[in-house]
Short mmCIF file of C-alpha atoms in Angstrom, two decimals:
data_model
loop_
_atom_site.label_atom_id
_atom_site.label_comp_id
_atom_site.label_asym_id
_atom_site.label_seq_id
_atom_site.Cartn_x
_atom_site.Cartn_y
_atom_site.Cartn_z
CA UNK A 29 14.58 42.02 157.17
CA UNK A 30 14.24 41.65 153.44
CA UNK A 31 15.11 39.88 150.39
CA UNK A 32 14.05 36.70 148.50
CA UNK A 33 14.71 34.31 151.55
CA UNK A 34 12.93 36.78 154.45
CA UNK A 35 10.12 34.19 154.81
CA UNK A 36 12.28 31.34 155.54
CA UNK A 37 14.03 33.30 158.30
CA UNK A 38 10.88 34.64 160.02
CA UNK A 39 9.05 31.37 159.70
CA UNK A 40 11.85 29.44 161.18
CA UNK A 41 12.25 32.09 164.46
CA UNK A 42 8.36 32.20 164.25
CA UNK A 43 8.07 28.14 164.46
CA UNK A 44 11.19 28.33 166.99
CA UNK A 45 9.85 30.76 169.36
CA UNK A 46 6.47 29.26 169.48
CA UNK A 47 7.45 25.75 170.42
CA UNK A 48 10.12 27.15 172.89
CA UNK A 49 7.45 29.39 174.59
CA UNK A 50 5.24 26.40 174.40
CA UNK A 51 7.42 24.33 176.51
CA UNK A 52 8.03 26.33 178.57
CA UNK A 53 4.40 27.36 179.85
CA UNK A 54 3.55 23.48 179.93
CA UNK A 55 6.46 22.57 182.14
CA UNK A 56 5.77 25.42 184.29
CA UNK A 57 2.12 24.64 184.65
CA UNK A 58 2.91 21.11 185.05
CA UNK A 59 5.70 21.85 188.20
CA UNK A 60 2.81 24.26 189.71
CA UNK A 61 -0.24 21.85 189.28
CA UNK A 62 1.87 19.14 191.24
CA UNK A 63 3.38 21.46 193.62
CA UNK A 64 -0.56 22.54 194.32
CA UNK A 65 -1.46 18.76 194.95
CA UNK A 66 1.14 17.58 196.83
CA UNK A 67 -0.24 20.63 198.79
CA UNK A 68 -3.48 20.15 199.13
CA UNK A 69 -3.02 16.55 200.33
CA UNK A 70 -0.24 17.44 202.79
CA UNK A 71 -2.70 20.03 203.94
CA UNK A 72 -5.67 17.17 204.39
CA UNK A 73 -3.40 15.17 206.59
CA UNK A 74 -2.91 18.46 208.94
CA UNK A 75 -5.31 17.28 212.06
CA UNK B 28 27.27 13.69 192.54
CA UNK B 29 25.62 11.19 194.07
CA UNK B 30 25.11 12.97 197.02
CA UNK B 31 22.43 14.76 195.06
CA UNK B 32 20.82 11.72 194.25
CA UNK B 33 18.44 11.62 197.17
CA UNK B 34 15.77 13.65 196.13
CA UNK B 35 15.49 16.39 198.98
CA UNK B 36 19.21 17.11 198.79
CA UNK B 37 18.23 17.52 194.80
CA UNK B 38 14.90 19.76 195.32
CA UNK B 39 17.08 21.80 197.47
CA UNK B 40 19.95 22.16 194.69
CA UNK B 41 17.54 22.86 191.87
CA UNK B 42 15.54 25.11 193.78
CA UNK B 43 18.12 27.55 194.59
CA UNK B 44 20.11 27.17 191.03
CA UNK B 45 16.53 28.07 189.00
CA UNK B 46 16.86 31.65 189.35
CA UNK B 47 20.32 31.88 188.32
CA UNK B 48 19.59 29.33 184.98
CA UNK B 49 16.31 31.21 184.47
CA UNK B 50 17.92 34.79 184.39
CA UNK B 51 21.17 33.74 182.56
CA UNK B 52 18.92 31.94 179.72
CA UNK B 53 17.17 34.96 178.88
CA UNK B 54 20.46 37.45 179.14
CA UNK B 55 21.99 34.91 176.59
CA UNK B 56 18.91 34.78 174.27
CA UNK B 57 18.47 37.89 174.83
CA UNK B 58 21.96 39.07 173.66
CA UNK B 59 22.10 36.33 171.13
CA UNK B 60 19.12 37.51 169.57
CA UNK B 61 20.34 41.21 169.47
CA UNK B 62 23.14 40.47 168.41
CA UNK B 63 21.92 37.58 165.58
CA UNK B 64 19.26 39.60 163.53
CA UNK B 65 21.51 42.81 163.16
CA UNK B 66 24.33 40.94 160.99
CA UNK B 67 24.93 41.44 157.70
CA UNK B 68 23.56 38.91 155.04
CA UNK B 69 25.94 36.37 154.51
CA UNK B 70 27.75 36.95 151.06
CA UNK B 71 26.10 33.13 149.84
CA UNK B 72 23.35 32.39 152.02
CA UNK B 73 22.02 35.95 152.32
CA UNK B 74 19.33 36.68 155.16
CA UNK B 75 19.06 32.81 155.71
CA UNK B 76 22.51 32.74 157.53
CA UNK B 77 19.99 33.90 160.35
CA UNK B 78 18.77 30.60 160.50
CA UNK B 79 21.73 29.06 161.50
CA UNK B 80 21.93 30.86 164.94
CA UNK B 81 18.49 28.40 165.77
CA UNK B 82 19.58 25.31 163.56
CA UNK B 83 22.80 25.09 165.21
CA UNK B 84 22.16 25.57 169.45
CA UNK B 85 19.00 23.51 168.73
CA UNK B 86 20.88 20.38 167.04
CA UNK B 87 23.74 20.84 169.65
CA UNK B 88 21.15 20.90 172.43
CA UNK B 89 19.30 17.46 170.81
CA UNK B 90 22.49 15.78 171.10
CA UNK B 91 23.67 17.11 174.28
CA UNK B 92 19.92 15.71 176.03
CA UNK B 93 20.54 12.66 174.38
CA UNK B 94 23.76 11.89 176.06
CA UNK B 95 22.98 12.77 179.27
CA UNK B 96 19.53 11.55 178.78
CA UNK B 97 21.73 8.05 178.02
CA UNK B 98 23.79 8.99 180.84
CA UNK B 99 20.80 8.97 183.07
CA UNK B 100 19.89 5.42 182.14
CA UNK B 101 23.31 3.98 182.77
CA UNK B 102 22.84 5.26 186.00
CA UNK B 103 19.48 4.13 186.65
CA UNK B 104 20.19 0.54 185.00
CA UNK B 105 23.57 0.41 186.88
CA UNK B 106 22.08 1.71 190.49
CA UNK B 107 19.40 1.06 190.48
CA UNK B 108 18.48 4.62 191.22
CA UNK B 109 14.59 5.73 190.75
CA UNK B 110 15.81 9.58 190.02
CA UNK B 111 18.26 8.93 187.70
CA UNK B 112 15.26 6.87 186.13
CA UNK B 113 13.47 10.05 186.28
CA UNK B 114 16.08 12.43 185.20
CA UNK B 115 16.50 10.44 182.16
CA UNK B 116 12.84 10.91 181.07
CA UNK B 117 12.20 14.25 182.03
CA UNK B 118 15.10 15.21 178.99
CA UNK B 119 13.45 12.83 176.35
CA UNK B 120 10.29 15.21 175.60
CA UNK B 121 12.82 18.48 175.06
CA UNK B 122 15.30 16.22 173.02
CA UNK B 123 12.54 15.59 170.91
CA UNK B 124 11.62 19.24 171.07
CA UNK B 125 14.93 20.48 170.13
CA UNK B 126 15.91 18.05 167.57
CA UNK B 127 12.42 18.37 165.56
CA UNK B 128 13.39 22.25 165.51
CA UNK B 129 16.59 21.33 164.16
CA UNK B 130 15.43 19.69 161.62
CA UNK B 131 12.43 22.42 161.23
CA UNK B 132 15.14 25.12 160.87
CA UNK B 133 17.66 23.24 158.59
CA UNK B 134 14.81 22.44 156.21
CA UNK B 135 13.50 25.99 156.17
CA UNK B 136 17.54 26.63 155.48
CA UNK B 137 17.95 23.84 152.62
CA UNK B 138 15.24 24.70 150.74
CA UNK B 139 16.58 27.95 149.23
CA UNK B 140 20.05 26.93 149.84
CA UNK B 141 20.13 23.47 148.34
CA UNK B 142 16.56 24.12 146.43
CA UNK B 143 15.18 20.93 148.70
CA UNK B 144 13.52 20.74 152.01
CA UNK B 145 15.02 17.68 152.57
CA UNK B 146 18.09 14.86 150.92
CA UNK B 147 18.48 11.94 152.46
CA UNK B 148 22.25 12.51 153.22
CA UNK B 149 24.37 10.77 155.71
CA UNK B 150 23.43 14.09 158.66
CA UNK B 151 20.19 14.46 158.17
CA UNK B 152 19.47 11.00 158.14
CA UNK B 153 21.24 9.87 161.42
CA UNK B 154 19.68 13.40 162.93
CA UNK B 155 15.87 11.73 161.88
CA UNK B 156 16.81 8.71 163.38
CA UNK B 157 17.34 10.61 166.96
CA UNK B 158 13.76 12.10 166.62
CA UNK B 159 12.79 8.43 166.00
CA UNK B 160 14.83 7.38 168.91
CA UNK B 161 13.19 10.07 171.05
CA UNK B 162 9.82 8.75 169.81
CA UNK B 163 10.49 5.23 170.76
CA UNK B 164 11.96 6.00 174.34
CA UNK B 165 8.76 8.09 175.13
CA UNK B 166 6.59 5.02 173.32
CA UNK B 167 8.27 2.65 175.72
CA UNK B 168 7.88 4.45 179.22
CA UNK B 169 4.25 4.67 177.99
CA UNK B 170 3.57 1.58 177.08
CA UNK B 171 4.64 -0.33 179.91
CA UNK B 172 2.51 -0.47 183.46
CA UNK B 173 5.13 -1.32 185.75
CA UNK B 174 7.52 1.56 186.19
CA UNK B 175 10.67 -0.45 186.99
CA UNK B 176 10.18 -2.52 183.98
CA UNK B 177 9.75 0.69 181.69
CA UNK B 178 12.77 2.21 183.29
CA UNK B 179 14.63 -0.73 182.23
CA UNK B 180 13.76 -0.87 179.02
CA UNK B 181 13.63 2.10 177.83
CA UNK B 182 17.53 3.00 179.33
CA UNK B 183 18.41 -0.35 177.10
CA UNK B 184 16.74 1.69 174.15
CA UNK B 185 18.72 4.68 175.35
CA UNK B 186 21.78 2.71 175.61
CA UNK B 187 21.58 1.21 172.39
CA UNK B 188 20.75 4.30 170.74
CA UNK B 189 23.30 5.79 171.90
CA UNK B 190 25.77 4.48 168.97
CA UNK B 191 23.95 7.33 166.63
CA UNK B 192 25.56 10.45 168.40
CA UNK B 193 29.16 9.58 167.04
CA UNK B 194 26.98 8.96 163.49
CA UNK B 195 25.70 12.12 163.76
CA UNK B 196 28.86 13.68 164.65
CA UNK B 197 31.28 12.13 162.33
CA UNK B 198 29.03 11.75 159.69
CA UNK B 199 29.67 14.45 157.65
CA UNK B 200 33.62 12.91 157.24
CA UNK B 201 32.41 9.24 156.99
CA UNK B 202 30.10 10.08 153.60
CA UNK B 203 30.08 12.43 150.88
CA UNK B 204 26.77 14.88 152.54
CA UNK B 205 25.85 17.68 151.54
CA UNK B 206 25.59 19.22 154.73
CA UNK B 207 28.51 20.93 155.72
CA UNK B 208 31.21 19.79 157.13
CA UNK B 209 32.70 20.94 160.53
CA UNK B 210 33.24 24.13 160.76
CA UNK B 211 33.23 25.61 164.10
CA UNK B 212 35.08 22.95 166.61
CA UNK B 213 37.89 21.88 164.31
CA UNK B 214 41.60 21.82 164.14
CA UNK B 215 43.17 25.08 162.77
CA UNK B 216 40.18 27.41 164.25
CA UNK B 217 36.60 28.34 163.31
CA UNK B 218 35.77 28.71 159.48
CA UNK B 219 32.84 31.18 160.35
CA UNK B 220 33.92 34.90 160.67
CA UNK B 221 33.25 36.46 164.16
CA UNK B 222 30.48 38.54 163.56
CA UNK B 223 28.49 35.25 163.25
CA UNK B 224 30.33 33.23 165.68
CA UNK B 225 29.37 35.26 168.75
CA UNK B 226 25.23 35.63 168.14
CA UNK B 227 26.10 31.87 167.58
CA UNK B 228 28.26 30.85 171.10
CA UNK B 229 25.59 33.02 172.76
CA UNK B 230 22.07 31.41 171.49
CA UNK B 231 24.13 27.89 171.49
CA UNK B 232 24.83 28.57 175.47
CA UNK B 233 21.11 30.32 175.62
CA UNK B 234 19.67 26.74 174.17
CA UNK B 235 21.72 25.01 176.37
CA UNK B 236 20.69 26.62 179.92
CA UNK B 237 17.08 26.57 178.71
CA UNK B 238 17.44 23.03 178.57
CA UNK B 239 18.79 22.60 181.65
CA UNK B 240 16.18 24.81 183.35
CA UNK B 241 13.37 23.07 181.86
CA UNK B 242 14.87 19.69 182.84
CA UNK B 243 15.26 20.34 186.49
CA UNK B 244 11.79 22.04 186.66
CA UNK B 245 10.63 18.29 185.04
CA UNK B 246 12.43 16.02 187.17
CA UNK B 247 11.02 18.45 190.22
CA UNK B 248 7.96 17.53 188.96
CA UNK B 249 8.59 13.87 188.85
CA UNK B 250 9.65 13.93 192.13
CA UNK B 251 6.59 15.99 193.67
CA UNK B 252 4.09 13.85 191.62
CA UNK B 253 5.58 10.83 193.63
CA UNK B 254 5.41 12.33 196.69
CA UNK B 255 1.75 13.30 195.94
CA UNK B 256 0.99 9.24 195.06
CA UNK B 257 2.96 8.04 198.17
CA UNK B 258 0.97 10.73 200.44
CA UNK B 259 -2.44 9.01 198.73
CA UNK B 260 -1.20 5.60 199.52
CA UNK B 261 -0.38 6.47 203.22
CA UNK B 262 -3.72 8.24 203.32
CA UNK B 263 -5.89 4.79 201.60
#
Protein backbone atom coordinates (compact mmCIF):
# COMPACT_ATOMS: atom_id res chain seq x y z
CA UNK A 1 0.00 0.00 0.00
CA UNK A 2 1.11 3.52 -0.75
CA UNK A 3 0.26 7.02 -1.25
CA UNK A 4 -0.48 10.14 0.86
CA UNK A 5 -3.39 8.45 2.89
CA UNK A 6 -1.41 4.80 3.55
CA UNK A 7 -1.21 5.69 7.28
CA UNK A 8 -4.78 6.24 7.76
CA UNK A 9 -5.57 2.85 6.20
CA UNK A 10 -3.01 0.80 8.16
CA UNK A 11 -3.74 2.57 11.40
CA UNK A 12 -7.39 2.03 11.10
CA UNK A 13 -6.94 -2.10 10.23
CA UNK A 14 -4.07 -1.86 12.85
CA UNK A 15 -6.54 -0.24 15.66
CA UNK A 16 -9.37 -2.67 14.15
CA UNK A 17 -7.56 -5.84 14.37
CA UNK A 18 -6.19 -5.20 17.74
CA UNK A 19 -9.42 -4.52 19.54
CA UNK A 20 -11.13 -7.42 17.58
CA UNK A 21 -8.32 -9.86 18.64
CA UNK A 22 -8.64 -8.32 22.00
CA UNK A 23 -12.13 -9.35 22.43
CA UNK A 24 -11.89 -12.10 21.43
CA UNK A 25 -9.05 -13.62 23.79
CA UNK A 26 -10.97 -11.95 26.83
CA UNK A 27 -14.27 -13.61 26.06
CA UNK A 28 -12.59 -16.78 25.47
CA UNK A 29 -10.63 -16.66 28.66
CA UNK A 30 -13.57 -15.49 30.44
CA UNK A 31 -16.00 -18.70 29.03
CA UNK A 32 -12.87 -21.05 30.07
CA UNK A 33 -12.14 -19.52 33.59
CA UNK A 34 -15.96 -20.14 34.43
CA UNK A 35 -16.24 -23.33 32.69
CA UNK A 36 -12.97 -24.34 35.04
CA UNK A 37 -14.97 -23.21 38.24
CA UNK A 38 -18.11 -24.45 37.75
CA UNK A 39 -15.76 -27.52 37.46
CA UNK A 40 -13.90 -27.53 40.17
CA UNK A 41 -16.89 -27.03 42.48
CA UNK A 42 -19.01 -29.70 40.76
CA UNK A 43 -15.95 -31.81 41.26
CA UNK A 44 -15.84 -30.88 45.31
CA UNK A 45 -19.38 -32.03 45.66
CA UNK A 46 -18.30 -35.60 44.03
CA UNK A 47 -18.31 -37.82 47.49
CA UNK B 1 -37.74 -19.53 20.23
CA UNK B 2 -38.65 -19.76 23.46
CA UNK B 3 -38.02 -23.17 23.67
CA UNK B 4 -34.39 -22.14 23.81
CA UNK B 5 -34.98 -20.03 26.60
CA UNK B 6 -34.24 -22.55 29.30
CA UNK B 7 -30.74 -22.45 29.58
CA UNK B 8 -29.63 -26.20 29.00
CA UNK B 9 -31.72 -26.45 25.86
CA UNK B 10 -29.58 -23.02 24.99
CA UNK B 11 -25.95 -24.39 26.12
CA UNK B 12 -26.81 -27.28 24.01
CA UNK B 13 -27.76 -25.02 20.84
CA UNK B 14 -24.78 -22.73 21.19
CA UNK B 15 -22.49 -25.39 21.83
CA UNK B 16 -22.97 -27.26 18.74
CA UNK B 17 -23.56 -23.94 16.40
CA UNK B 18 -19.86 -22.43 17.71
CA UNK B 19 -17.88 -24.34 15.37
CA UNK B 20 -19.86 -23.60 12.43
CA UNK B 21 -20.00 -19.46 13.45
CA UNK B 22 -16.32 -19.75 14.44
CA UNK B 23 -15.13 -21.30 11.03
CA UNK B 24 -17.54 -19.27 8.78
CA UNK B 25 -16.28 -15.88 10.58
CA UNK B 26 -12.85 -16.42 9.66
CA UNK B 27 -13.64 -17.83 5.85
CA UNK B 28 -15.59 -14.46 5.52
CA UNK B 29 -12.81 -12.24 7.03
CA UNK B 30 -10.67 -14.11 5.59
CA UNK B 31 -12.01 -13.67 1.99
CA UNK B 32 -13.13 -10.19 2.77
CA UNK B 33 -9.80 -9.24 3.64
CA UNK B 34 -8.25 -10.81 0.43
CA UNK B 35 -10.38 -9.60 -1.44
CA UNK B 36 -10.54 -5.76 0.31
CA UNK B 37 -6.75 -4.74 0.27
CA UNK B 38 -6.15 -5.89 -3.45
CA UNK B 39 -8.70 -3.19 -5.00
CA UNK B 40 -7.83 -0.47 -6.81
CA UNK B 41 -7.70 3.06 -5.12
CA UNK B 42 -10.85 4.61 -5.41
CA UNK B 43 -10.73 7.40 -8.18
CA UNK B 44 -11.66 10.22 -5.02
CA UNK B 45 -10.85 8.66 -1.90
CA UNK B 46 -7.71 6.85 -3.07
CA UNK B 47 -6.20 4.05 -0.70
CA UNK B 48 -8.66 5.27 2.09
CA UNK B 49 -11.68 3.58 0.27
CA UNK B 50 -9.99 0.60 2.26
CA UNK B 51 -11.31 1.96 5.24
CA UNK B 52 -14.69 1.66 4.42
CA UNK B 53 -14.69 -2.22 4.28
CA UNK B 54 -14.10 -1.80 8.53
CA UNK B 55 -16.20 1.53 8.96
CA UNK B 56 -19.10 0.06 7.36
CA UNK B 57 -19.60 -3.93 8.89
CA UNK B 58 -18.50 -2.30 12.19
CA UNK B 59 -21.33 0.55 12.26
CA UNK B 60 -23.83 -2.07 10.79
CA UNK B 61 -22.79 -4.52 13.50
CA UNK B 62 -23.23 -1.50 16.43
CA UNK B 63 -26.64 -1.10 15.31
CA UNK B 64 -27.56 -4.57 14.68
CA UNK B 65 -26.35 -5.42 18.79
CA UNK B 66 -28.25 -2.62 19.71
CA UNK B 67 -31.52 -3.86 18.46
CA UNK B 68 -31.35 -7.11 19.51
CA UNK B 69 -29.57 -6.05 22.56
CA UNK B 70 -33.15 -3.88 22.93
CA UNK B 71 -34.84 -6.87 21.81
CA UNK B 72 -33.40 -8.79 24.67
CA UNK B 73 -34.77 -6.36 27.23
CA UNK B 74 -38.31 -6.38 25.90
CA UNK B 75 -38.11 -9.83 26.50
CA UNK B 76 -36.67 -9.83 29.80
CA UNK B 77 -38.99 -6.78 30.99
CA UNK B 78 -42.01 -8.50 29.29
CA UNK B 79 -41.20 -12.27 30.71
CA UNK B 80 -39.73 -11.91 33.02
CA UNK B 81 -37.01 -14.12 31.69
CA UNK B 82 -33.41 -14.10 33.61
CA UNK B 83 -31.57 -15.17 30.10
CA UNK B 84 -33.03 -12.86 28.01
CA UNK B 85 -31.77 -10.47 30.92
CA UNK B 86 -28.50 -11.97 30.25
CA UNK B 87 -28.49 -12.11 26.56
CA UNK B 88 -29.16 -8.52 26.51
CA UNK B 89 -25.96 -7.66 28.45
CA UNK B 90 -23.64 -9.98 27.14
CA UNK B 91 -24.16 -7.75 23.49
CA UNK B 92 -23.74 -4.29 25.28
CA UNK B 93 -19.76 -4.58 25.79
CA UNK B 94 -19.27 -5.61 21.78
CA UNK B 95 -21.86 -2.85 20.77
CA UNK B 96 -19.71 -0.60 22.43
CA UNK B 97 -16.74 -2.34 20.86
CA UNK B 98 -18.00 -2.12 17.42
CA UNK B 99 -19.49 1.22 17.41
CA UNK B 100 -16.23 2.97 19.03
CA UNK B 101 -14.39 1.28 15.90
CA UNK B 102 -16.84 2.82 13.77
CA UNK B 103 -16.33 5.85 14.79
CA UNK B 104 -12.34 5.07 15.09
CA UNK B 105 -12.39 4.13 11.36
CA UNK B 106 -14.70 6.95 9.99
CA UNK B 107 -12.51 9.50 11.74
CA UNK B 108 -9.28 8.00 10.44
CA UNK B 109 -11.50 8.24 6.95
CA UNK B 110 -12.74 12.03 7.46
CA UNK B 111 -9.72 13.40 8.24
CA UNK B 112 -8.12 13.29 4.77
CA UNK B 113 -11.40 13.11 3.13
CA UNK B 114 -13.24 15.98 4.75
CA UNK B 115 -9.74 17.49 6.25
CA UNK B 116 -11.50 16.90 9.97
CA UNK B 117 -11.44 14.05 12.34
CA UNK B 118 -14.64 14.87 13.37
CA UNK B 119 -18.13 17.51 12.41
CA UNK B 120 -20.75 17.41 14.46
CA UNK B 121 -23.25 16.38 11.68
CA UNK B 122 -26.61 14.87 12.07
CA UNK B 123 -24.68 10.78 11.63
CA UNK B 124 -22.02 11.14 13.55
CA UNK B 125 -23.73 12.71 16.20
CA UNK B 126 -26.68 10.21 16.73
CA UNK B 127 -23.76 7.35 16.12
CA UNK B 128 -21.85 9.12 19.52
CA UNK B 129 -24.90 9.09 21.23
CA UNK B 130 -25.12 5.02 20.83
CA UNK B 131 -21.53 4.76 22.34
CA UNK B 132 -23.04 6.96 25.11
CA UNK B 133 -26.01 4.76 25.27
CA UNK B 134 -23.76 1.70 25.46
CA UNK B 135 -21.87 3.47 28.27
CA UNK B 136 -24.89 4.16 30.30
CA UNK B 137 -26.50 0.57 29.95
CA UNK B 138 -23.14 -0.98 31.17
CA UNK B 139 -23.04 2.05 34.04
CA UNK B 140 -26.47 0.90 35.11
CA UNK B 141 -26.08 -3.02 35.40
CA UNK B 142 -23.02 -1.93 37.44
CA UNK B 143 -24.26 0.27 39.56
CA UNK B 144 -27.09 -1.46 40.91
CA UNK B 145 -26.73 -4.52 43.67
CA UNK B 146 -29.81 -6.26 43.09
CA UNK B 147 -29.77 -7.99 39.74
CA UNK B 148 -33.52 -7.90 39.02
CA UNK B 149 -33.61 -4.28 39.67
CA UNK B 150 -30.56 -3.62 37.23
CA UNK B 151 -32.18 -5.81 34.66
CA UNK B 152 -35.07 -3.61 34.83
CA UNK B 153 -33.59 -0.64 34.48
CA UNK B 154 -31.23 -0.88 32.34
CA UNK B 155 -33.85 -2.72 29.49
CA UNK B 156 -35.95 0.74 30.23
CA UNK B 157 -32.59 2.52 29.18
CA UNK B 158 -32.41 0.08 26.30
CA UNK B 159 -35.91 0.64 25.44
CA UNK B 160 -35.78 4.20 25.47
CA UNK B 161 -32.71 4.34 23.59
CA UNK B 162 -33.89 2.57 21.23
CA UNK B 163 -35.60 5.72 19.34
CA UNK B 164 -31.79 6.60 18.09
CA UNK B 165 -31.44 3.60 15.57
CA UNK B 166 -34.12 5.11 13.12
CA UNK B 167 -31.93 8.62 13.89
CA UNK B 168 -29.07 7.02 12.92
CA UNK B 169 -30.56 5.46 9.99
CA UNK B 170 -32.56 8.16 8.48
CA UNK B 171 -30.45 10.75 9.46
CA UNK B 172 -28.54 11.37 6.65
CA UNK B 173 -32.19 12.32 4.68
CA UNK B 174 -33.64 14.19 7.74
CA UNK B 175 -30.46 16.93 7.75
CA UNK B 176 -28.12 18.32 5.40
CA UNK B 177 -24.71 15.84 6.78
CA UNK B 178 -21.95 15.52 5.35
CA UNK B 179 -21.72 11.99 5.62
CA UNK B 180 -22.97 10.27 2.80
CA UNK B 181 -26.03 9.44 2.05
CA UNK B 182 -27.35 5.85 1.39
CA UNK B 183 -25.74 4.22 -0.91
CA UNK B 184 -25.78 0.58 -0.74
CA UNK B 185 -29.54 -0.55 0.44
CA UNK B 186 -31.53 1.91 -1.65
CA UNK B 187 -34.13 2.00 -4.30
CA UNK B 188 -32.72 1.75 -7.90
CA UNK B 189 -29.56 -0.53 -6.74
CA UNK B 190 -26.15 -0.01 -5.09
CA UNK B 191 -24.19 3.28 -5.98
CA UNK B 192 -20.80 1.49 -5.16
CA UNK B 193 -19.25 -0.47 -8.14
CA UNK B 194 -18.81 -4.27 -7.51
CA UNK B 195 -15.35 -4.58 -7.02
CA UNK B 196 -15.97 -2.80 -3.66
CA UNK B 197 -19.29 -4.14 -2.91
CA UNK B 198 -18.23 -7.76 -2.49
CA UNK B 199 -14.89 -7.28 0.01
CA UNK B 200 -17.76 -5.14 1.56
CA UNK B 201 -20.99 -7.90 1.81
CA UNK B 202 -18.20 -10.28 2.89
CA UNK B 203 -16.38 -8.34 5.97
CA UNK B 204 -20.11 -6.84 6.72
CA UNK B 205 -21.35 -10.73 7.10
CA UNK B 206 -17.64 -11.54 8.69
CA UNK B 207 -18.51 -8.62 11.48
CA UNK B 208 -21.72 -9.88 11.82
CA UNK B 209 -21.01 -13.75 12.71
CA UNK B 210 -18.14 -12.55 14.90
CA UNK B 211 -20.64 -10.88 16.81
CA UNK B 212 -22.78 -13.48 17.13
CA UNK B 213 -20.03 -15.92 18.16
CA UNK B 214 -18.73 -13.75 20.75
CA UNK B 215 -22.25 -13.17 22.11
CA UNK B 216 -23.20 -16.74 22.63
CA UNK B 217 -19.71 -17.55 24.08
CA UNK B 218 -20.82 -14.42 26.72
CA UNK B 219 -24.19 -15.38 27.55
CA UNK B 220 -22.54 -19.14 28.03
CA UNK B 221 -20.60 -17.54 30.37
CA UNK B 222 -23.38 -15.84 32.17
CA UNK B 223 -25.06 -18.83 32.45
CA UNK B 224 -22.04 -21.04 33.84
CA UNK B 225 -21.05 -18.20 36.28
CA UNK B 226 -24.64 -18.71 37.76
CA UNK B 227 -24.46 -22.11 37.94
CA UNK B 228 -21.04 -21.77 39.70
CA UNK B 229 -22.86 -19.18 42.48
CA UNK B 230 -25.95 -21.48 42.85
CA UNK B 231 -23.49 -24.66 43.33
CA UNK B 232 -21.69 -22.28 46.26
CA UNK B 233 -25.00 -21.51 47.76
CA UNK B 234 -26.11 -25.23 47.85
CA UNK B 235 -22.65 -26.03 49.15
CA UNK B 236 -22.83 -22.90 52.28
Amino acid sequence: MSGPYAAYVLAGYAVSAAALGAAVLLTVRGWLRARQRLAALDAERQP
Amino acid sequence: MLRYANPTKFLALSRALRPWLAGATVLLLGAGLALGLRVPPDYQQGETVKLMFLHVPAAWTAMMAYGLMAAASLVGLVWRHPLADQAAKAAAPLGALFTALGLLTGSLWGRPMWGAWWVWDGRLTSFLLLLFLYLGYIALWNAVEDETRAARAAAILALVGAVNLPVIEFSVQWWTTLHQGESIVRAGGPLIAGVYLWPLFLMALGYTLLFVSLWLMRIETAILERRARTVMLEGG
